[in-house]
């Protein structure tokens, strides 16, 4: 990880986590290349793999990452998760052929403990029971490799609530290394997915896919992706799915999902070398809501963080109707993108943060730096008439507004260079002592959270601009 990351810290704190009723979702296209005239659109509905193989009953749950108040900023490191309870099933690489059946037939609250080694999968590991955990025996993701060999669509398919995946490496999925979606006949939302301390390498499609079932009768809410690494290698890049835009891969991709937290992760090299524009490292859209994306390092990815995408798309009806005065489609509702570092020096980089039909979203205290070699459209781009956002205290190359978007945009520093940082080439984005244009130049904002090192913003006369509080 980057030197500036320090400790990885805390949960997110969306304004509210309220029960929701399932509604209709008409499907949403995936992302085309971004440019000044493109409204988006492609061919991927948000319900892939959401059909016949999903047959588990879904129960409720919640975000089990930390029992403390999620609205209280606090420093929490990325230590291994505590030991799991319930029934313990020990497995080793010699049992790889048996694993799909063992996981599919597992009862609620079963924990699979993986001994070190490589597990060559021939079928998907399909989790259908609530509270199942899959984790390594030594809490070291590098010691346990679940390898699909590009022969298995999804390495791990989750149809039940409160499932934990921790301290494993998942690699070479034909589609998604991890896919979370309710069963086809589910009527309750799937809650409490926890993906923690994993290393995901070379997904041919999105590394983590989150979507409602095909009936739009159940959605996937209140999940966590934390303390993990996502990487597309030179060996894996030629195997990327060329559907749609020619580069149909990305990091975490959530459709019509509410209350997810994506924190303290490292996304690296998710791009295609000229075949098309990859999706975002973190993307929540199709009327997703209250997503928190914080303290992530996004390094050399085609796009960083996206809330929404197109002017129209797959929708979700919320019983509380959060913005009754807004007519038409909202690609993302509320949510916050804070204290992230997004850096690129590749030709295939496009946008750092994209806010499209994003209503009530906030982008605060982010550092977005691209070297002169990078091909950059915008550091932060906000667009379309239903976009109403807050963009404050960001260190960026430039901010762009398009298509009648509205925003409160101030106390950002644009046109930045490497001299602001202690060692930008070494991925150390702590502010240098000489960075007087950024130090104490921000404005106090609500829910600023902890900085990239897990430190509060309580030094100096005012907050610093960017992800680091010096």
Tab-separated table of C-alpha atoms in Angstrom:
chain	number	residue	atom	x	y	z
A	1	UNK	CA	0.000	0.000	0.000
A	2	UNK	CA	0.916	3.629	-0.241
A	3	UNK	CA	2.940	5.321	2.433
A	4	UNK	CA	0.160	7.816	3.024
A	5	UNK	CA	-2.337	5.111	3.844
A	6	UNK	CA	-0.974	4.513	7.313
A	7	UNK	CA	-3.610	2.674	9.275
A	8	UNK	CA	-6.879	1.821	7.628
A	9	UNK	CA	-9.732	3.097	9.626
A	10	UNK	CA	-13.350	3.081	10.619
A	11	UNK	CA	-16.721	2.476	9.067
A	12	UNK	CA	-18.579	4.979	6.962
A	13	UNK	CA	-21.378	7.070	8.306
A	14	UNK	CA	-24.237	7.563	5.886
A	15	UNK	CA	-26.869	9.923	7.201
A	16	UNK	CA	-29.325	7.146	7.817
A	17	UNK	CA	-29.741	3.406	7.443
A	18	UNK	CA	-33.492	3.008	7.185
A	19	UNK	CA	-35.512	-0.032	6.086
A	20	UNK	CA	-36.526	0.106	2.456
A	21	UNK	CA	-39.178	-1.560	0.370
A	22	UNK	CA	-38.200	-3.338	-2.797
A	23	UNK	CA	-39.253	-1.635	-5.969
A	24	UNK	CA	-38.940	-1.903	-9.717
A	25	UNK	CA	-35.606	-1.688	-11.492
A	26	UNK	CA	-35.730	-1.594	-15.238
A	27	UNK	CA	-32.092	-2.453	-15.795
A	28	UNK	CA	-29.142	-0.193	-16.467
A	29	UNK	CA	-26.441	0.000	-19.096
A	30	UNK	CA	-22.790	-0.207	-18.286
A	31	UNK	CA	-20.285	2.480	-19.037
A	32	UNK	CA	-19.046	3.691	-22.404
A	33	UNK	CA	-15.965	5.820	-22.863
A	34	UNK	CA	-16.329	9.190	-21.158
A	35	UNK	CA	-16.092	12.323	-23.224
A	36	UNK	CA	-17.670	15.725	-23.377
A	37	UNK	CA	-20.528	14.651	-25.628
A	38	UNK	CA	-21.300	11.142	-24.402
A	39	UNK	CA	-24.405	10.472	-22.333
A	40	UNK	CA	-23.525	6.865	-21.642
A	41	UNK	CA	-25.138	3.622	-22.555
A	42	UNK	CA	-24.236	0.076	-23.442
A	43	UNK	CA	-25.705	-3.358	-23.224
A	44	UNK	CA	-25.301	-4.787	-19.724
A	45	UNK	CA	-28.396	-5.154	-17.542
A	46	UNK	CA	-27.804	-5.081	-13.798
A	47	UNK	CA	-29.090	-8.596	-13.206
A	48	UNK	CA	-26.553	-10.876	-14.836
A	49	UNK	CA	-26.458	-14.358	-13.310
A	50	UNK	CA	-29.540	-13.483	-11.255
A	51	UNK	CA	-31.767	-16.220	-12.577
A	52	UNK	CA	-32.265	-19.926	-12.041
A	53	UNK	CA	-29.233	-20.746	-9.918
A	54	UNK	CA	-30.455	-18.390	-7.200
A	55	UNK	CA	-32.784	-20.472	-5.062
A	56	UNK	CA	-31.976	-19.652	-1.450
A	57	UNK	CA	-34.265	-17.972	1.016
A	58	UNK	CA	-32.820	-14.607	1.986
A	59	UNK	CA	-32.981	-13.342	5.543
A	60	UNK	CA	-32.183	-9.949	6.977
A	61	UNK	CA	-28.988	-8.798	8.576
A	62	UNK	CA	-26.797	-5.750	8.854
A	63	UNK	CA	-23.305	-4.382	8.642
A	64	UNK	CA	-21.378	-6.464	11.135
A	65	UNK	CA	-18.046	-4.713	10.703
A	66	UNK	CA	-18.074	-2.835	13.999
A	67	UNK	CA	-20.617	-2.729	16.824
A	68	UNK	CA	-19.790	0.871	17.698
A	69	UNK	CA	-21.741	3.895	16.505
A	70	UNK	CA	-21.011	4.244	12.773
A	71	UNK	CA	-21.544	8.016	12.995
A	72	UNK	CA	-18.586	8.487	15.362
A	73	UNK	CA	-15.199	8.875	13.611
A	74	UNK	CA	-12.602	6.545	15.070
A	75	UNK	CA	-9.331	4.934	14.056
A	76	UNK	CA	-9.618	1.195	13.427
A	77	UNK	CA	-6.827	-0.769	11.818
A	78	UNK	CA	-7.154	-3.584	9.296
A	79	UNK	CA	-6.346	-6.338	11.763
A	80	UNK	CA	-7.658	-9.838	10.988
A	81	UNK	CA	-11.282	-10.450	11.825
A	82	UNK	CA	-12.020	-12.198	15.127
A	83	UNK	CA	-12.520	-15.948	15.043
A	84	UNK	CA	-15.840	-16.988	13.590
A	85	UNK	CA	-18.446	-18.878	15.546
A	86	UNK	CA	-20.880	-21.563	14.491
A	87	UNK	CA	-19.972	-24.840	12.842
A	88	UNK	CA	-16.334	-24.976	11.695
A	89	UNK	CA	-15.453	-26.917	8.533
A	90	UNK	CA	-11.729	-27.223	7.803
A	91	UNK	CA	-10.803	-27.641	4.134
A	92	UNK	CA	-7.540	-28.082	2.231
A	93	UNK	CA	-6.562	-27.991	-1.468
A	94	UNK	CA	-7.124	-31.735	-1.898
A	95	UNK	CA	-10.838	-31.039	-1.324
A	96	UNK	CA	-11.181	-28.497	-4.152
A	97	UNK	CA	-13.469	-30.770	-6.178
A	98	UNK	CA	-15.764	-31.241	-3.172
A	99	UNK	CA	-15.925	-27.584	-2.213
A	100	UNK	CA	-18.809	-26.496	-4.472
A	101	UNK	CA	-21.103	-29.146	-2.981
A	102	UNK	CA	-19.947	-28.474	0.581
A	103	UNK	CA	-20.594	-24.750	0.256
A	104	UNK	CA	-23.891	-25.184	-1.575
A	105	UNK	CA	-25.228	-27.528	1.112
A	106	UNK	CA	-23.846	-25.619	4.098
A	107	UNK	CA	-26.221	-24.776	6.921
A	108	UNK	CA	-26.577	-21.311	8.423
A	109	UNK	CA	-23.614	-19.995	10.440
A	110	UNK	CA	-21.102	-22.439	8.980
A	111	UNK	CA	-17.488	-21.257	8.764
A	112	UNK	CA	-15.182	-22.747	6.131
A	113	UNK	CA	-11.552	-22.434	7.213
A	114	UNK	CA	-9.148	-22.829	4.277
A	115	UNK	CA	-5.696	-24.317	4.786
A	116	UNK	CA	-2.871	-22.764	2.798
A	117	UNK	CA	-2.579	-23.661	-0.869
A	118	UNK	CA	-4.223	-23.207	-4.258
A	119	UNK	CA	-7.793	-24.395	-4.811
A	120	UNK	CA	-8.447	-25.056	-8.505
A	121	UNK	CA	-12.186	-24.564	-8.949
A	122	UNK	CA	-14.276	-26.268	-11.589
A	123	UNK	CA	-17.609	-24.901	-10.324
A	124	UNK	CA	-18.905	-21.813	-8.536
A	125	UNK	CA	-18.904	-21.729	-4.740
A	126	UNK	CA	-22.591	-20.949	-4.230
A	127	UNK	CA	-23.528	-19.651	-0.764
A	128	UNK	CA	-27.231	-20.133	-0.066
A	129	UNK	CA	-27.403	-20.076	3.745
A	130	UNK	CA	-27.318	-17.087	6.036
A	131	UNK	CA	-24.237	-16.322	8.095
A	132	UNK	CA	-21.752	-18.478	6.174
A	133	UNK	CA	-18.097	-17.435	6.433
A	134	UNK	CA	-15.204	-18.338	4.128
A	135	UNK	CA	-11.753	-17.417	5.441
A	136	UNK	CA	-8.148	-18.571	5.518
A	137	UNK	CA	-6.789	-20.473	8.497
A	138	UNK	CA	-3.858	-18.102	8.992
A	139	UNK	CA	-5.677	-14.828	8.152
A	140	UNK	CA	-3.241	-14.246	5.276
A	141	UNK	CA	-4.915	-13.704	1.917
A	142	UNK	CA	-1.744	-14.598	0.035
A	143	UNK	CA	-1.617	-18.092	1.529
A	144	UNK	CA	-4.967	-19.246	0.100
A	145	UNK	CA	-5.641	-18.853	-3.625
A	146	UNK	CA	-9.033	-19.715	-5.114
A	147	UNK	CA	-8.330	-20.002	-8.830
A	148	UNK	CA	-11.035	-20.261	-11.482
A	149	UNK	CA	-8.579	-20.624	-14.357
A	150	UNK	CA	-11.034	-18.594	-16.499
A	151	UNK	CA	-13.279	-21.681	-16.528
A	152	UNK	CA	-15.774	-20.617	-13.838
A	153	UNK	CA	-18.209	-17.740	-14.344
A	154	UNK	CA	-18.339	-16.501	-10.733
A	155	UNK	CA	-15.888	-17.930	-8.242
A	156	UNK	CA	-18.189	-17.045	-5.370
A	157	UNK	CA	-21.935	-16.466	-5.707
A	158	UNK	CA	-23.690	-15.111	-2.608
A	159	UNK	CA	-27.469	-15.460	-2.352
A	160	UNK	CA	-27.865	-15.071	1.421
A	161	UNK	CA	-27.443	-12.411	4.073
A	162	UNK	CA	-24.652	-11.853	6.601
A	163	UNK	CA	-22.062	-13.757	4.577
A	164	UNK	CA	-18.388	-13.004	5.253
A	165	UNK	CA	-15.472	-13.520	2.865
A	166	UNK	CA	-12.140	-12.774	4.528
A	167	UNK	CA	-8.406	-13.191	4.045
A	168	UNK	CA	-8.532	-15.090	0.729
A	169	UNK	CA	-7.150	-14.495	-2.767
A	170	UNK	CA	-9.605	-14.969	-5.641
A	171	UNK	CA	-8.284	-14.980	-9.177
A	172	UNK	CA	-9.070	-15.647	-12.852
A	173	UNK	CA	-12.859	-15.604	-12.919
A	174	UNK	CA	-14.493	-15.790	-16.335
A	175	UNK	CA	-17.034	-13.250	-15.061
A	176	UNK	CA	-16.978	-12.044	-11.428
A	177	UNK	CA	-14.683	-13.229	-8.651
A	178	UNK	CA	-17.502	-12.345	-6.217
A	179	UNK	CA	-21.139	-11.870	-7.196
A	180	UNK	CA	-23.771	-10.834	-4.633
A	181	UNK	CA	-27.439	-11.031	-5.627
A	182	UNK	CA	-30.644	-12.215	-3.927
A	183	UNK	CA	-32.269	-15.462	-4.957
A	184	UNK	CA	-34.675	-15.217	-7.869
A	185	UNK	CA	-37.697	-15.778	-5.603
A	186	UNK	CA	-36.494	-13.638	-2.683
A	187	UNK	CA	-38.799	-10.986	-1.270
A	188	UNK	CA	-36.511	-9.694	1.494
A	189	UNK	CA	-33.449	-7.582	0.828
A	190	UNK	CA	-30.092	-9.292	1.205
A	191	UNK	CA	-28.200	-7.516	4.008
A	192	UNK	CA	-24.854	-7.599	5.732
A	193	UNK	CA	-22.389	-8.917	3.143
A	194	UNK	CA	-18.865	-8.439	4.470
A	195	UNK	CA	-15.821	-8.690	2.177
A	196	UNK	CA	-12.696	-8.055	4.201
A	197	UNK	CA	-8.963	-8.424	3.736
A	198	UNK	CA	-9.233	-10.190	0.388
A	199	UNK	CA	-6.977	-9.950	-2.662
A	200	UNK	CA	-8.869	-10.104	-5.954
A	201	UNK	CA	-6.807	-10.490	-9.118
A	202	UNK	CA	-7.768	-10.593	-12.798
A	203	UNK	CA	-11.532	-10.670	-13.020
A	204	UNK	CA	-12.585	-10.773	-16.659
A	205	UNK	CA	-15.660	-8.742	-15.676
A	206	UNK	CA	-16.325	-6.615	-12.577
A	207	UNK	CA	-14.387	-7.952	-9.601
A	208	UNK	CA	-17.332	-7.599	-7.192
A	209	UNK	CA	-20.799	-7.426	-8.725
A	210	UNK	CA	-23.800	-6.354	-6.606
A	211	UNK	CA	-27.277	-6.336	-8.090
A	212	UNK	CA	-30.975	-7.036	-7.344
A	213	UNK	CA	-32.640	-10.223	-8.462
A	214	UNK	CA	-34.310	-10.430	-11.841
A	215	UNK	CA	-37.775	-9.872	-10.370
A	216	UNK	CA	-36.616	-6.660	-8.641
A	217	UNK	CA	-38.277	-8.050	-5.521
A	218	UNK	CA	-35.091	-7.975	-3.416
A	219	UNK	CA	-32.013	-5.765	-3.327
A	220	UNK	CA	-28.535	-5.969	-1.784
A	221	UNK	CA	-28.042	-3.435	1.020
A	222	UNK	CA	-25.739	-2.504	3.914
A	223	UNK	CA	-22.628	-4.339	2.796
A	224	UNK	CA	-18.960	-3.714	3.452
A	225	UNK	CA	-15.829	-3.970	1.305
A	226	UNK	CA	-12.776	-3.149	3.409
A	227	UNK	CA	-9.030	-3.589	3.781
A	228	UNK	CA	-8.727	-5.401	0.441
A	229	UNK	CA	-6.656	-5.248	-2.746
A	230	UNK	CA	-7.938	-5.336	-6.318
A	231	UNK	CA	-5.529	-5.770	-9.198
A	232	UNK	CA	-5.633	-6.341	-12.950
A	233	UNK	CA	-2.267	-7.672	-14.125
A	234	UNK	CA	-0.618	-7.584	-17.533
A	235	UNK	CA	-1.301	-11.321	-17.771
A	236	UNK	CA	-4.983	-10.849	-16.980
A	237	UNK	CA	-5.635	-7.806	-19.145
A	238	UNK	CA	-5.905	-9.750	-22.466
A	239	UNK	CA	-8.585	-11.965	-20.857
A	240	UNK	CA	-10.930	-9.064	-20.078
A	241	UNK	CA	-14.423	-9.445	-21.535
A	242	UNK	CA	-14.668	-7.287	-24.672
A	243	UNK	CA	-18.464	-6.942	-24.561
A	244	UNK	CA	-20.087	-3.530	-24.817
A	245	UNK	CA	-17.345	-0.934	-24.638
A	246	UNK	CA	-14.492	-3.371	-25.268
A	247	UNK	CA	-13.277	-3.360	-21.671
A	248	UNK	CA	-16.061	-4.820	-19.568
A	249	UNK	CA	-14.295	-4.974	-16.222
A	250	UNK	CA	-14.084	-2.852	-13.097
A	251	UNK	CA	-13.684	-3.020	-9.348
A	252	UNK	CA	-16.778	-2.868	-7.126
A	253	UNK	CA	-19.939	-2.457	-9.215
A	254	UNK	CA	-23.239	-1.918	-7.376
A	255	UNK	CA	-26.706	-1.533	-8.879
A	256	UNK	CA	-29.685	-0.205	-6.893
A	257	UNK	CA	-27.809	-0.902	-3.659
A	258	UNK	CA	-28.252	1.031	-0.424
A	259	UNK	CA	-25.923	1.773	2.460
A	260	UNK	CA	-22.706	0.121	1.274
A	261	UNK	CA	-19.337	1.120	2.723
A	262	UNK	CA	-16.167	0.761	0.622
A	263	UNK	CA	-13.175	1.741	2.734
A	264	UNK	CA	-9.435	1.343	3.125
A	265	UNK	CA	-8.835	-0.615	-0.085
A	266	UNK	CA	-6.180	-0.474	-2.807
A	267	UNK	CA	-7.332	-0.647	-6.441
A	268	UNK	CA	-4.519	-1.018	-8.962
A	269	UNK	CA	-4.200	-1.078	-12.763
A	270	UNK	CA	-7.848	-1.678	-13.683
A	271	UNK	CA	-7.684	-0.502	-17.282
A	272	UNK	CA	-7.455	-1.836	-20.822
A	273	UNK	CA	-4.598	-0.925	-23.132
A	274	UNK	CA	-6.557	0.740	-25.913
A	275	UNK	CA	-9.371	-1.790	-26.395
A	276	UNK	CA	-11.918	0.342	-24.539
A	277	UNK	CA	-12.582	2.235	-21.325
A	278	UNK	CA	-12.793	0.129	-18.167
A	279	UNK	CA	-15.451	0.780	-15.578
A	280	UNK	CA	-14.714	2.506	-12.293
A	281	UNK	CA	-12.702	1.105	-9.425
A	282	UNK	CA	-15.808	1.825	-7.314
A	283	UNK	CA	-19.158	2.370	-9.019
A	284	UNK	CA	-22.638	2.590	-7.493
A	285	UNK	CA	-25.499	3.518	-9.801
A	286	UNK	CA	-28.995	2.523	-11.010
A	287	UNK	CA	-30.515	4.480	-8.087
A	288	UNK	CA	-28.045	3.317	-5.462
A	289	UNK	CA	-28.204	5.266	-2.229
A	290	UNK	CA	-26.133	6.385	0.781
A	291	UNK	CA	-22.881	4.786	-0.348
A	292	UNK	CA	-19.754	5.710	1.620
A	293	UNK	CA	-16.430	5.497	-0.251
A	294	UNK	CA	-13.514	6.520	1.944
A	295	UNK	CA	-9.776	6.247	2.453
A	296	UNK	CA	-9.130	4.165	-0.645
A	297	UNK	CA	-6.007	4.328	-2.796
A	298	UNK	CA	-6.962	4.084	-6.469
A	299	UNK	CA	-3.820	3.709	-8.558
A	300	UNK	CA	-3.711	3.718	-12.355
A	301	UNK	CA	-7.337	2.780	-12.918
A	302	UNK	CA	-9.252	4.073	-15.932
A	303	UNK	CA	-11.868	5.659	-13.694
A	304	UNK	CA	-11.855	6.168	-9.962
A	305	UNK	CA	-15.215	6.499	-8.214
A	306	UNK	CA	-18.603	6.846	-9.893
A	307	UNK	CA	-21.991	7.717	-8.421
A	308	UNK	CA	-24.474	7.285	-11.266
A	309	UNK	CA	-23.547	7.156	-14.945
A	310	UNK	CA	-26.157	8.005	-17.559
A	311	UNK	CA	-29.015	10.470	-17.765
A	312	UNK	CA	-31.469	7.580	-17.422
A	313	UNK	CA	-31.228	3.950	-16.408
A	314	UNK	CA	-32.327	1.241	-14.015
A	315	UNK	CA	-34.316	2.642	-11.109
A	316	UNK	CA	-35.446	1.664	-7.625
A	317	UNK	CA	-38.512	2.896	-5.776
A	318	UNK	CA	-37.809	3.885	-2.165
A	319	UNK	CA	-40.800	3.883	0.166
A	320	UNK	CA	-39.703	7.094	1.909
A	321	UNK	CA	-39.332	9.010	-1.393
A	322	UNK	CA	-36.262	10.952	-0.201
A	323	UNK	CA	-36.521	13.787	-2.734
A	324	UNK	CA	-40.202	14.244	-3.639
A	325	UNK	CA	-39.478	17.464	-5.502
A	326	UNK	CA	-37.109	15.809	-7.967
A	327	UNK	CA	-38.739	14.514	-11.118
A	328	UNK	CA	-37.230	11.724	-13.131
A	329	UNK	CA	-34.241	9.480	-12.722
A	330	UNK	CA	-31.584	9.757	-10.025
A	331	UNK	CA	-28.517	7.625	-10.692
A	332	UNK	CA	-27.344	7.909	-7.087
A	333	UNK	CA	-29.025	9.342	-3.985
A	334	UNK	CA	-27.014	10.979	-1.175
A	335	UNK	CA	-23.744	9.254	-0.228
A	336	UNK	CA	-20.234	10.562	0.290
A	337	UNK	CA	-16.822	10.158	-1.366
A	338	UNK	CA	-14.176	11.335	1.088
A	339	UNK	CA	-10.493	11.141	1.972
A	340	UNK	CA	-9.545	9.019	-1.051
A	341	UNK	CA	-6.340	9.260	-3.068
A	342	UNK	CA	-6.730	8.717	-6.807
A	343	UNK	CA	-3.530	8.780	-8.847
A	344	UNK	CA	-2.663	7.958	-12.460
A	345	UNK	CA	0.195	8.227	-14.932
A	346	UNK	CA	-1.229	6.041	-17.719
A	347	UNK	CA	-2.645	6.904	-21.128
A	348	UNK	CA	-5.849	5.037	-20.336
A	349	UNK	CA	-6.952	7.179	-17.367
A	350	UNK	CA	-10.145	9.186	-17.838
A	351	UNK	CA	-11.868	10.556	-14.712
A	352	UNK	CA	-11.179	10.557	-10.984
A	353	UNK	CA	-14.680	11.077	-9.570
A	354	UNK	CA	-17.813	11.023	-11.714
A	355	UNK	CA	-21.170	12.311	-10.402
A	356	UNK	CA	-23.988	11.734	-12.906
A	357	UNK	CA	-27.640	12.275	-11.975
A	358	UNK	CA	-26.289	12.150	-8.423
A	359	UNK	CA	-28.621	13.978	-6.052
A	360	UNK	CA	-27.396	14.858	-2.575
A	361	UNK	CA	-23.953	13.299	-3.111
A	362	UNK	CA	-20.805	14.800	-1.605
A	363	UNK	CA	-17.154	14.684	-2.698
A	364	UNK	CA	-14.941	16.113	0.043
A	365	UNK	CA	-11.273	15.959	1.031
A	366	UNK	CA	-10.084	13.844	-1.905
A	367	UNK	CA	-6.652	14.047	-3.522
A	368	UNK	CA	-6.715	13.363	-7.270
A	369	UNK	CA	-3.341	13.601	-8.983
A	370	UNK	CA	-2.408	12.656	-12.525
A	371	UNK	CA	1.088	12.936	-13.913
A	372	UNK	CA	1.663	14.819	-17.143
A	373	UNK	CA	1.840	11.503	-19.002
A	374	UNK	CA	-1.752	10.647	-18.094
A	375	UNK	CA	-4.624	11.138	-20.514
A	376	UNK	CA	-7.171	12.837	-18.282
A	377	UNK	CA	-10.646	14.131	-19.046
A	378	UNK	CA	-11.427	15.449	-15.563
A	379	UNK	CA	-10.494	15.003	-11.924
A	380	UNK	CA	-14.087	15.516	-10.770
A	381	UNK	CA	-16.932	15.697	-13.276
A	382	UNK	CA	-20.560	16.428	-12.405
A	383	UNK	CA	-23.308	16.397	-14.976
A	384	UNK	CA	-27.028	16.139	-15.849
A	385	UNK	CA	-29.994	18.139	-14.534
A	386	UNK	CA	-30.829	15.998	-11.492
A	387	UNK	CA	-27.288	16.257	-10.178
A	388	UNK	CA	-27.069	18.374	-7.025
A	389	UNK	CA	-23.795	17.830	-5.196
A	390	UNK	CA	-21.303	19.276	-2.731
A	391	UNK	CA	-17.665	19.373	-3.866
A	392	UNK	CA	-15.326	20.850	-1.274
A	393	UNK	CA	-11.770	20.590	0.038
A	394	UNK	CA	-10.449	18.523	-2.881
A	395	UNK	CA	-6.924	18.666	-4.355
A	396	UNK	CA	-7.360	18.120	-8.094
A	397	UNK	CA	-6.225	18.840	-11.622
A	398	UNK	CA	-9.568	20.265	-12.677
A	399	UNK	CA	-13.303	20.108	-11.952
A	400	UNK	CA	-15.835	20.077	-14.795
A	401	UNK	CA	-19.568	20.816	-14.846
A	402	UNK	CA	-21.797	19.692	-17.710
A	403	UNK	CA	-25.413	19.250	-18.786
A	404	UNK	CA	-27.088	21.612	-16.285
A	405	UNK	CA	-25.699	19.976	-13.158
A	406	UNK	CA	-25.869	21.953	-9.914
A	407	UNK	CA	-23.404	21.980	-7.057
A	408	UNK	CA	-21.870	23.797	-4.129
A	409	UNK	CA	-18.273	23.861	-5.301
A	410	UNK	CA	-15.703	25.770	-3.260
A	411	UNK	CA	-12.455	25.519	-1.279
A	412	UNK	CA	-10.961	23.156	-3.858
A	413	UNK	CA	-7.412	23.577	-5.155
A	414	UNK	CA	-7.105	22.945	-8.898
A	415	UNK	CA	-4.081	22.723	-11.166
A	416	UNK	CA	-1.986	20.891	-8.589
A	417	UNK	CA	1.503	19.504	-9.158
A	418	UNK	CA	3.756	16.969	-7.475
A	419	UNK	CA	5.466	19.643	-5.397
A	420	UNK	CA	2.545	19.671	-2.969
A	421	UNK	CA	3.406	16.175	-1.753
A	422	UNK	CA	6.241	14.538	0.120
A	423	UNK	CA	6.924	11.934	-2.603
A	424	UNK	CA	4.284	11.618	-5.318
A	425	UNK	CA	6.282	9.127	-7.457
A	426	UNK	CA	6.593	6.933	-4.357
A	427	UNK	CA	2.837	7.158	-3.713
A	428	UNK	CA	3.398	9.248	-0.601
A	429	UNK	CA	0.705	11.885	-0.816
A	430	UNK	CA	1.200	13.438	2.585
A	431	UNK	CA	1.288	17.191	2.171
A	432	UNK	CA	4.783	18.632	2.093
A	433	UNK	CA	5.638	21.301	4.652
A	434	UNK	CA	5.803	23.794	1.772
A	435	UNK	CA	2.235	23.066	0.583
A	436	UNK	CA	0.892	26.308	2.005
A	437	UNK	CA	-1.802	26.559	-0.677
A	438	UNK	CA	-3.421	23.456	0.838
A	439	UNK	CA	-2.489	23.506	4.538
A	440	UNK	CA	-5.219	25.140	6.660
A	441	UNK	CA	-6.969	26.345	3.491
A	442	UNK	CA	-10.081	24.180	3.639
A	443	UNK	CA	-13.467	24.772	5.203
A	444	UNK	CA	-15.075	22.787	8.004
A	445	UNK	CA	-17.642	20.380	6.558
A	446	UNK	CA	-19.965	17.933	8.244
A	447	UNK	CA	-18.986	14.271	8.078
A	448	UNK	CA	-15.452	15.020	6.931
A	449	UNK	CA	-14.406	11.729	8.498
A	450	UNK	CA	-10.859	10.708	9.314
A	451	UNK	CA	-8.080	11.499	6.879
A	452	UNK	CA	-6.195	8.910	4.823
A	453	UNK	CA	-4.113	7.997	7.892
A	454	UNK	CA	-7.112	7.673	10.187
A	455	UNK	CA	-6.440	10.993	11.873
A	456	UNK	CA	-9.030	13.652	12.757
A	457	UNK	CA	-9.019	17.060	11.118
A	458	UNK	CA	-8.460	19.034	14.298
A	459	UNK	CA	-5.074	20.664	13.685
A	460	UNK	CA	-4.365	24.211	12.625
A	461	UNK	CA	-6.673	27.115	11.989
A	462	UNK	CA	-8.735	25.214	9.407
A	463	UNK	CA	-8.777	21.792	7.746
A	464	UNK	CA	-6.214	21.052	5.072
A	465	UNK	CA	-7.403	20.558	1.507
A	466	UNK	CA	-7.132	17.003	0.206
A	467	UNK	CA	-7.034	13.549	1.756
A	468	UNK	CA	-4.164	14.196	4.190
A	469	UNK	CA	-4.382	16.362	7.309
A	470	UNK	CA	-0.806	17.424	7.953
